[in-house]
PDB file of C-alpha atoms in Angstrom:
ATOM      1  CA  MET A   1       0.000   0.000   0.000  1.00  0.00           C
ATOM      2  CA  LYS A   2       2.771   2.457   0.927  1.00  0.00           C
ATOM      3  CA  THR A   3       4.665   1.614  -2.260  1.00  0.00           C
ATOM      4  CA  THR A   4       1.591   2.270  -4.397  1.00  0.00           C
ATOM      5  CA  ILE A   5       1.005   5.644  -2.729  1.00  0.00           C
ATOM      6  CA  LYS A   6       4.677   6.625  -3.262  1.00  0.00           C
ATOM      7  CA  ILE A   7       4.531   5.647  -6.937  1.00  0.00           C
ATOM      8  CA  LEU A   8       1.263   7.543  -7.357  1.00  0.00           C
ATOM      9  CA  LEU A   9       2.708  10.687  -5.641  1.00  0.00           C
ATOM     10  CA  VAL A  10       5.844  10.573  -7.788  1.00  0.00           C
ATOM     11  CA  SER A  11       3.740  10.199 -10.948  1.00  0.00           C
ATOM     12  CA  LEU A  12       1.450  13.060  -9.933  1.00  0.00           C
ATOM     13  CA  SER A  13       4.490  15.245  -9.120  1.00  0.00           C
ATOM     14  CA  PHE A  14       5.991  14.679 -12.564  1.00  0.00           C
ATOM     15  CA  GLY A  15       2.627  15.223 -14.240  1.00  0.00           C
ATOM     16  CA  ALA A  16       1.975  18.413 -12.259  1.00  0.00           C
ATOM     17  CA  GLY A  17       5.490  19.691 -12.992  1.00  0.00           C
ATOM     18  CA  TYR A  18       5.086  18.960 -16.698  1.00  0.00           C
ATOM     19  CA  GLY A  19       1.677  20.651 -16.788  1.00  0.00           C
ATOM     20  CA  LEU A  20       2.921  23.726 -14.907  1.00  0.00           C
ATOM     21  CA  ASN A  21       5.887  23.976 -17.259  1.00  0.00           C
ATOM     22  CA  LYS A  22       3.560  23.930 -20.288  1.00  0.00           C
ATOM     23  CA  LEU A  23       1.259  26.492 -18.638  1.00  0.00           C
ATOM     24  CA  LEU A  24       4.206  28.768 -17.866  1.00  0.00           C
ATOM     25  CA  ALA A  25       5.515  28.508 -21.446  1.00  0.00           C
ATOM     26  CA  PHE A  26       2.039  29.334 -22.781  1.00  0.00           C
ATOM     27  CA  ALA A  27       1.747  32.357 -20.456  1.00  0.00           C
ATOM     28  CA  ILE A  28       5.173  33.694 -21.418  1.00  0.00           C
ATOM     29  CA  ASP A  29       4.492  33.329 -25.132  1.00  0.00           C
ATOM     30  CA  ASN A  30       1.074  34.965 -24.971  1.00  0.00           C
ATOM     31  CA  PHE A  31       1.411  37.630 -22.313  1.00  0.00           C
ATOM     32  CA  PHE A  32       5.016  38.756 -22.653  1.00  0.00           C
ATOM     33  CA  VAL A  33       6.729  39.935 -25.816  1.00  0.00           C
ATOM     34  CA  SER A  34       9.691  37.631 -26.114  1.00  0.00           C
ATOM     35  CA  TYR A  35      10.361  37.034 -29.781  1.00  0.00           C
ATOM     36  CA  GLU A  36       9.187  39.994 -31.869  1.00  0.00           C
ATOM     37  CA  ILE A  37       9.363  43.633 -30.954  1.00  0.00           C
ATOM     38  CA  TYR A  38       7.081  45.011 -33.652  1.00  0.00           C
ATOM     39  CA  SER A  39       4.609  43.290 -35.897  1.00  0.00           C
ATOM     40  CA  SER A  40       5.631  45.545 -38.758  1.00  0.00           C
ATOM     41  CA  SER A  41       9.219  44.282 -38.978  1.00  0.00           C
ATOM     42  CA  ASP A  42       8.695  43.861 -42.730  1.00  0.00           C
ATOM     43  CA  ASP A  43       8.371  47.657 -42.981  1.00  0.00           C
ATOM     44  CA  VAL A  44      11.869  48.208 -41.638  1.00  0.00           C
ATOM     45  CA  LEU A  45      13.268  45.607 -44.037  1.00  0.00           C
ATOM     46  CA  ILE A  46      11.615  47.314 -47.013  1.00  0.00           C
ATOM     47  CA  LEU A  47      12.844  50.756 -45.940  1.00  0.00           C
ATOM     48  CA  ASP A  48      16.317  49.425 -45.218  1.00  0.00           C
ATOM     49  CA  LYS A  49      16.510  47.691 -48.596  1.00  0.00           C
ATOM     50  CA  LYS A  50      15.526  50.908 -50.397  1.00  0.00           C
ATOM     51  CA  CYS A  51      18.090  52.859 -48.416  1.00  0.00           C
ATOM     52  CA  LEU A  52      20.879  50.403 -49.183  1.00  0.00           C
ATOM     53  CA  GLU A  53      19.996  49.980 -52.866  1.00  0.00           C
ATOM     54  CA  ARG A  54      19.478  53.645 -53.790  1.00  0.00           C
ATOM     55  CA  GLY A  55      20.958  55.714 -50.985  1.00  0.00           C
ATOM     56  CA  THR A  56      18.953  58.840 -51.705  1.00  0.00           C
ATOM     57  CA  PRO A  57      18.548  61.435 -48.950  1.00  0.00           C
ATOM     58  CA  LYS A  58      14.808  60.690 -48.838  1.00  0.00           C
ATOM     59  CA  ASP A  59      15.453  56.959 -48.277  1.00  0.00           C
ATOM     60  CA  LEU A  60      17.927  57.729 -45.505  1.00  0.00           C
ATOM     61  CA  GLU A  61      15.444  60.134 -43.960  1.00  0.00           C
ATOM     62  CA  ASN A  62      12.674  57.494 -44.107  1.00  0.00           C
ATOM     63  CA  ILE A  63      14.721  54.785 -42.409  1.00  0.00           C
ATOM     64  CA  ASP A  64      16.053  57.250 -39.847  1.00  0.00           C
ATOM     65  CA  GLY A  65      12.512  58.479 -39.130  1.00  0.00           C
ATOM     66  CA  TYR A  66      11.231  54.923 -38.743  1.00  0.00           C
ATOM     67  CA  TYR A  67      14.021  54.046 -36.348  1.00  0.00           C
ATOM     68  CA  GLY A  68      13.519  57.244 -34.381  1.00  0.00           C
ATOM     69  CA  ALA A  69       9.755  56.772 -34.078  1.00  0.00           C
ATOM     70  CA  THR A  70       9.872  53.139 -32.995  1.00  0.00           C
ATOM     71  CA  ASP A  71      13.062  53.031 -30.883  1.00  0.00           C
ATOM     72  CA  TYR A  72      13.695  49.816 -32.791  1.00  0.00           C
ATOM     73  CA  PRO A  73      17.369  49.833 -33.771  1.00  0.00           C
ATOM     74  CA  THR A  74      20.645  49.913 -32.055  1.00  0.00           C
ATOM     75  CA  ASN A  75      23.031  52.656 -33.062  1.00  0.00           C
ATOM     76  CA  CYS A  76      24.952  50.033 -35.023  1.00  0.00           C
ATOM     77  CA  GLU A  77      22.085  49.551 -37.490  1.00  0.00           C
ATOM     78  CA  ASN A  78      21.771  53.280 -38.060  1.00  0.00           C
ATOM     79  CA  LEU A  79      25.524  53.654 -38.341  1.00  0.00           C
ATOM     80  CA  LEU A  80      25.761  50.960 -41.014  1.00  0.00           C
ATOM     81  CA  ASP A  81      23.079  52.680 -43.093  1.00  0.00           C
ATOM     82  CA  TYR A  82      24.850  56.020 -42.717  1.00  0.00           C
ATOM     83  CA  MET A  83      28.227  54.564 -43.680  1.00  0.00           C
ATOM     84  CA  ILE A  84      26.911  52.802 -46.772  1.00  0.00           C
ATOM     85  CA  CYS A  85      25.073  55.932 -47.911  1.00  0.00           C
ATOM     86  CA  ALA A  86      28.122  58.116 -47.277  1.00  0.00           C
ATOM     87  CA  ASN A  87      30.698  55.843 -48.891  1.00  0.00           C
ATOM     88  CA  ARG A  88      28.768  54.299 -51.762  1.00  0.00           C
ATOM     89  CA  TYR A  89      26.242  56.944 -52.748  1.00  0.00           C
ATOM     90  CA  HIS A  90      27.794  60.139 -51.294  1.00  0.00           C
ATOM     91  CA  THR A  91      24.420  61.009 -49.768  1.00  0.00           C
ATOM     92  CA  PRO A  92      24.419  64.611 -48.534  1.00  0.00           C
ATOM     93  CA  GLY A  93      24.369  64.820 -44.747  1.00  0.00           C
ATOM     94  CA  ALA A  94      25.195  61.161 -44.104  1.00  0.00           C
ATOM     95  CA  ALA A  95      28.705  62.024 -42.893  1.00  0.00           C
ATOM     96  CA  ILE A  96      27.238  64.419 -40.339  1.00  0.00           C
ATOM     97  CA  SER A  97      25.071  61.623 -38.944  1.00  0.00           C
ATOM     98  CA  ILE A  98      28.114  59.335 -38.736  1.00  0.00           C
ATOM     99  CA  TYR A  99      30.089  62.004 -36.904  1.00  0.00           C
ATOM    100  CA  LYS A 100      27.261  62.662 -34.440  1.00  0.00           C
ATOM    101  CA  THR A 101      26.824  58.933 -33.816  1.00  0.00           C
ATOM    102  CA  ILE A 102      30.398  57.832 -33.233  1.00  0.00           C
ATOM    103  CA  VAL A 103      32.126  60.860 -31.765  1.00  0.00           C
ATOM    104  CA  PRO A 104      31.638  61.213 -28.035  1.00  0.00           C
ATOM    105  CA  GLN A 105      30.365  64.703 -27.449  1.00  0.00           C
ATOM    106  CA  PHE A 106      32.322  65.005 -24.214  1.00  0.00           C
ATOM    107  CA  VAL A 107      35.776  64.857 -25.796  1.00  0.00           C
ATOM    108  CA  GLU A 108      36.444  68.568 -25.814  1.00  0.00           C
ATOM    109  CA  GLU A 109      33.981  69.738 -23.163  1.00  0.00           C
ATOM    110  CA  ASP A 110      34.512  67.558 -20.102  1.00  0.00           C
ATOM    111  CA  PHE A 111      38.041  66.265 -20.556  1.00  0.00           C
ATOM    112  CA  LEU A 112      39.577  69.707 -20.825  1.00  0.00           C
ATOM    113  CA  SER A 113      38.244  70.626 -17.387  1.00  0.00           C
ATOM    114  CA  LEU A 114      39.738  67.519 -15.728  1.00  0.00           C
ATOM    115  CA  ARG A 115      43.215  67.275 -14.323  1.00  0.00           C
ATOM    116  CA  MET A 116      45.546  64.813 -16.046  1.00  0.00           C
ATOM    117  CA  GLY A 117      45.307  62.119 -13.355  1.00  0.00           C
ATOM    118  CA  GLN A 118      41.506  61.940 -13.280  1.00  0.00           C
ATOM    119  CA  PHE A 119      40.835  60.025 -16.479  1.00  0.00           C
ATOM    120  CA  ASP A 120      41.962  56.785 -18.037  1.00  0.00           C
ATOM    121  CA  PRO A 121      44.406  57.400 -20.918  1.00  0.00           C
ATOM    122  CA  ARG A 122      42.931  54.433 -22.810  1.00  0.00           C
ATOM    123  CA  LEU A 123      39.494  56.080 -22.752  1.00  0.00           C
ATOM    124  CA  MET A 124      41.005  59.331 -23.955  1.00  0.00           C
ATOM    125  CA  SER A 125      42.820  57.520 -26.760  1.00  0.00           C
ATOM    126  CA  ALA A 126      39.607  55.749 -27.811  1.00  0.00           C
ATOM    127  CA  CYS A 127      37.681  59.039 -27.838  1.00  0.00           C
ATOM    128  CA  TYR A 128      40.252  60.740 -30.037  1.00  0.00           C
ATOM    129  CA  THR A 129      40.387  57.719 -32.344  1.00  0.00           C
ATOM    130  CA  LEU A 130      36.608  57.917 -32.797  1.00  0.00           C
ATOM    131  CA  ASN A 131      36.947  61.649 -33.374  1.00  0.00           C
ATOM    132  CA  HIS A 132      39.574  60.989 -36.054  1.00  0.00           C
ATOM    133  CA  ILE A 133      37.330  58.423 -37.801  1.00  0.00           C
ATOM    134  CA  GLY A 134      34.388  60.851 -37.706  1.00  0.00           C
ATOM    135  CA  CYS A 135      36.588  63.612 -39.109  1.00  0.00           C
ATOM    136  CA  ASP A 136      37.658  61.313 -41.946  1.00  0.00           C
ATOM    137  CA  PHE A 137      34.031  60.876 -42.949  1.00  0.00           C
ATOM    138  CA  LEU A 138      33.479  64.638 -42.758  1.00  0.00           C
ATOM    139  CA  TYR A 139      36.622  65.259 -44.801  1.00  0.00           C
ATOM    140  CA  ASN A 140      35.614  62.801 -47.539  1.00  0.00           C
ATOM    141  CA  ALA A 141      32.113  64.262 -47.746  1.00  0.00           C
ATOM    142  CA  ALA A 142      33.442  67.810 -47.893  1.00  0.00           C
ATOM    143  CA  LYS A 143      35.954  66.759 -50.549  1.00  0.00           C
ATOM    144  CA  ASN A 144      32.954  65.531 -52.608  1.00  0.00           C
ATOM    145  CA  HIS A 145      31.427  69.043 -52.285  1.00  0.00           C
ATOM    146  CA  ASP A 146      28.696  68.120 -49.782  1.00  0.00           C
ATOM    147  CA  ARG A 147      27.424  71.578 -48.799  1.00  0.00           C
ATOM    148  CA  TYR A 148      25.636  70.251 -45.692  1.00  0.00           C
ATOM    149  CA  THR A 149      28.891  68.853 -44.355  1.00  0.00           C
ATOM    150  CA  ILE A 150      30.868  71.979 -45.181  1.00  0.00           C
ATOM    151  CA  SER A 151      28.257  74.083 -43.376  1.00  0.00           C
ATOM    152  CA  PHE A 152      28.353  71.674 -40.424  1.00  0.00           C
ATOM    153  CA  ILE A 153      32.146  71.983 -40.218  1.00  0.00           C
ATOM    154  CA  ASN A 154      31.867  75.770 -40.442  1.00  0.00           C
ATOM    155  CA  ASP A 155      29.227  75.922 -37.704  1.00  0.00           C
ATOM    156  CA  MET A 156      31.276  73.686 -35.413  1.00  0.00           C
ATOM    157  CA  ILE A 157      34.355  75.873 -35.909  1.00  0.00           C
ATOM    158  CA  TRP A 158      32.243  79.026 -35.524  1.00  0.00           C
ATOM    159  CA  ASN A 159      30.982  77.651 -32.181  1.00  0.00           C
ATOM    160  CA  GLY A 160      34.525  77.208 -30.930  1.00  0.00           C
ATOM    161  CA  GLN A 161      35.392  73.601 -31.760  1.00  0.00           C
ATOM    162  CA  SER A 162      38.588  72.818 -33.602  1.00  0.00           C
ATOM    163  CA  PHE A 163      39.007  69.593 -35.523  1.00  0.00           C
ATOM    164  CA  TYR A 164      42.805  69.735 -35.154  1.00  0.00           C
ATOM    165  CA  ASP A 165      43.112  68.947 -38.833  1.00  0.00           C
ATOM    166  CA  ASP A 166      44.327  71.636 -41.230  1.00  0.00           C
ATOM    167  CA  LYS A 167      42.657  70.009 -44.231  1.00  0.00           C
ATOM    168  CA  LEU A 168      39.292  69.719 -42.490  1.00  0.00           C
ATOM    169  CA  ASP A 169      39.501  73.207 -41.014  1.00  0.00           C
ATOM    170  CA  SER A 170      40.273  74.644 -44.456  1.00  0.00           C
ATOM    171  CA  PHE A 171      36.971  73.619 -46.108  1.00  0.00           C
ATOM    172  CA  PRO A 172      34.873  76.407 -44.573  1.00  0.00           C
ATOM    173  CA  ARG A 173      37.516  78.963 -45.547  1.00  0.00           C
ATOM    174  CA  LYS A 174      37.544  77.651 -49.102  1.00  0.00           C
ATOM    175  CA  TYR A 175      33.811  77.271 -49.778  1.00  0.00           C
ATOM    176  CA  LEU A 176      31.963  79.558 -47.382  1.00  0.00           C
ATOM    177  CA  GLN A 177      32.186  83.259 -46.732  1.00  0.00           C
ATOM    178  CA  LYS A 178      31.247  83.163 -43.029  1.00  0.00           C
ATOM    179  CA  PRO A 179      34.250  84.498 -41.080  1.00  0.00           C
ATOM    180  CA  TYR A 180      35.472  82.767 -37.974  1.00  0.00           C
ATOM    181  CA  SER A 181      38.442  83.044 -35.701  1.00  0.00           C
TER     182      SER A 181
END
């Protein structure tokens, strides 16, 4: 009798555990979003394909607007679109978006106010490397006569930032008439 009750309890325990596991899996799948963020993921694929195949400013604006409205992408997805549009299609303004995405905005502002011993030199080196990469994109876009980028460079210099690059700093002097010091 005791053996039968033990076997029955063990069988019921396994059955109850299996049933609760199935119930929990059903609840997670139906009540919590675990596998798809948006039901319209085909929309982003269509917009992304247009952006990568044509690279027009309107296509870049559409994909950027979709990403901004849905909070869907990581910065890496946006950055890849910007880089392809800037390098392959020379899309006006794409280099500015790359610069704003990869260059830490605290390079010149916060680090200059710190004493030398208060920051990690590896972090400083990484920040200036990202700044150099962003400046390369700006330089290439300006060299291809992208007026948006030249105006962006001019406005940044006008607001007191220096790119520490004679070639990059020379574009506003060459193409624009706005004086700066």
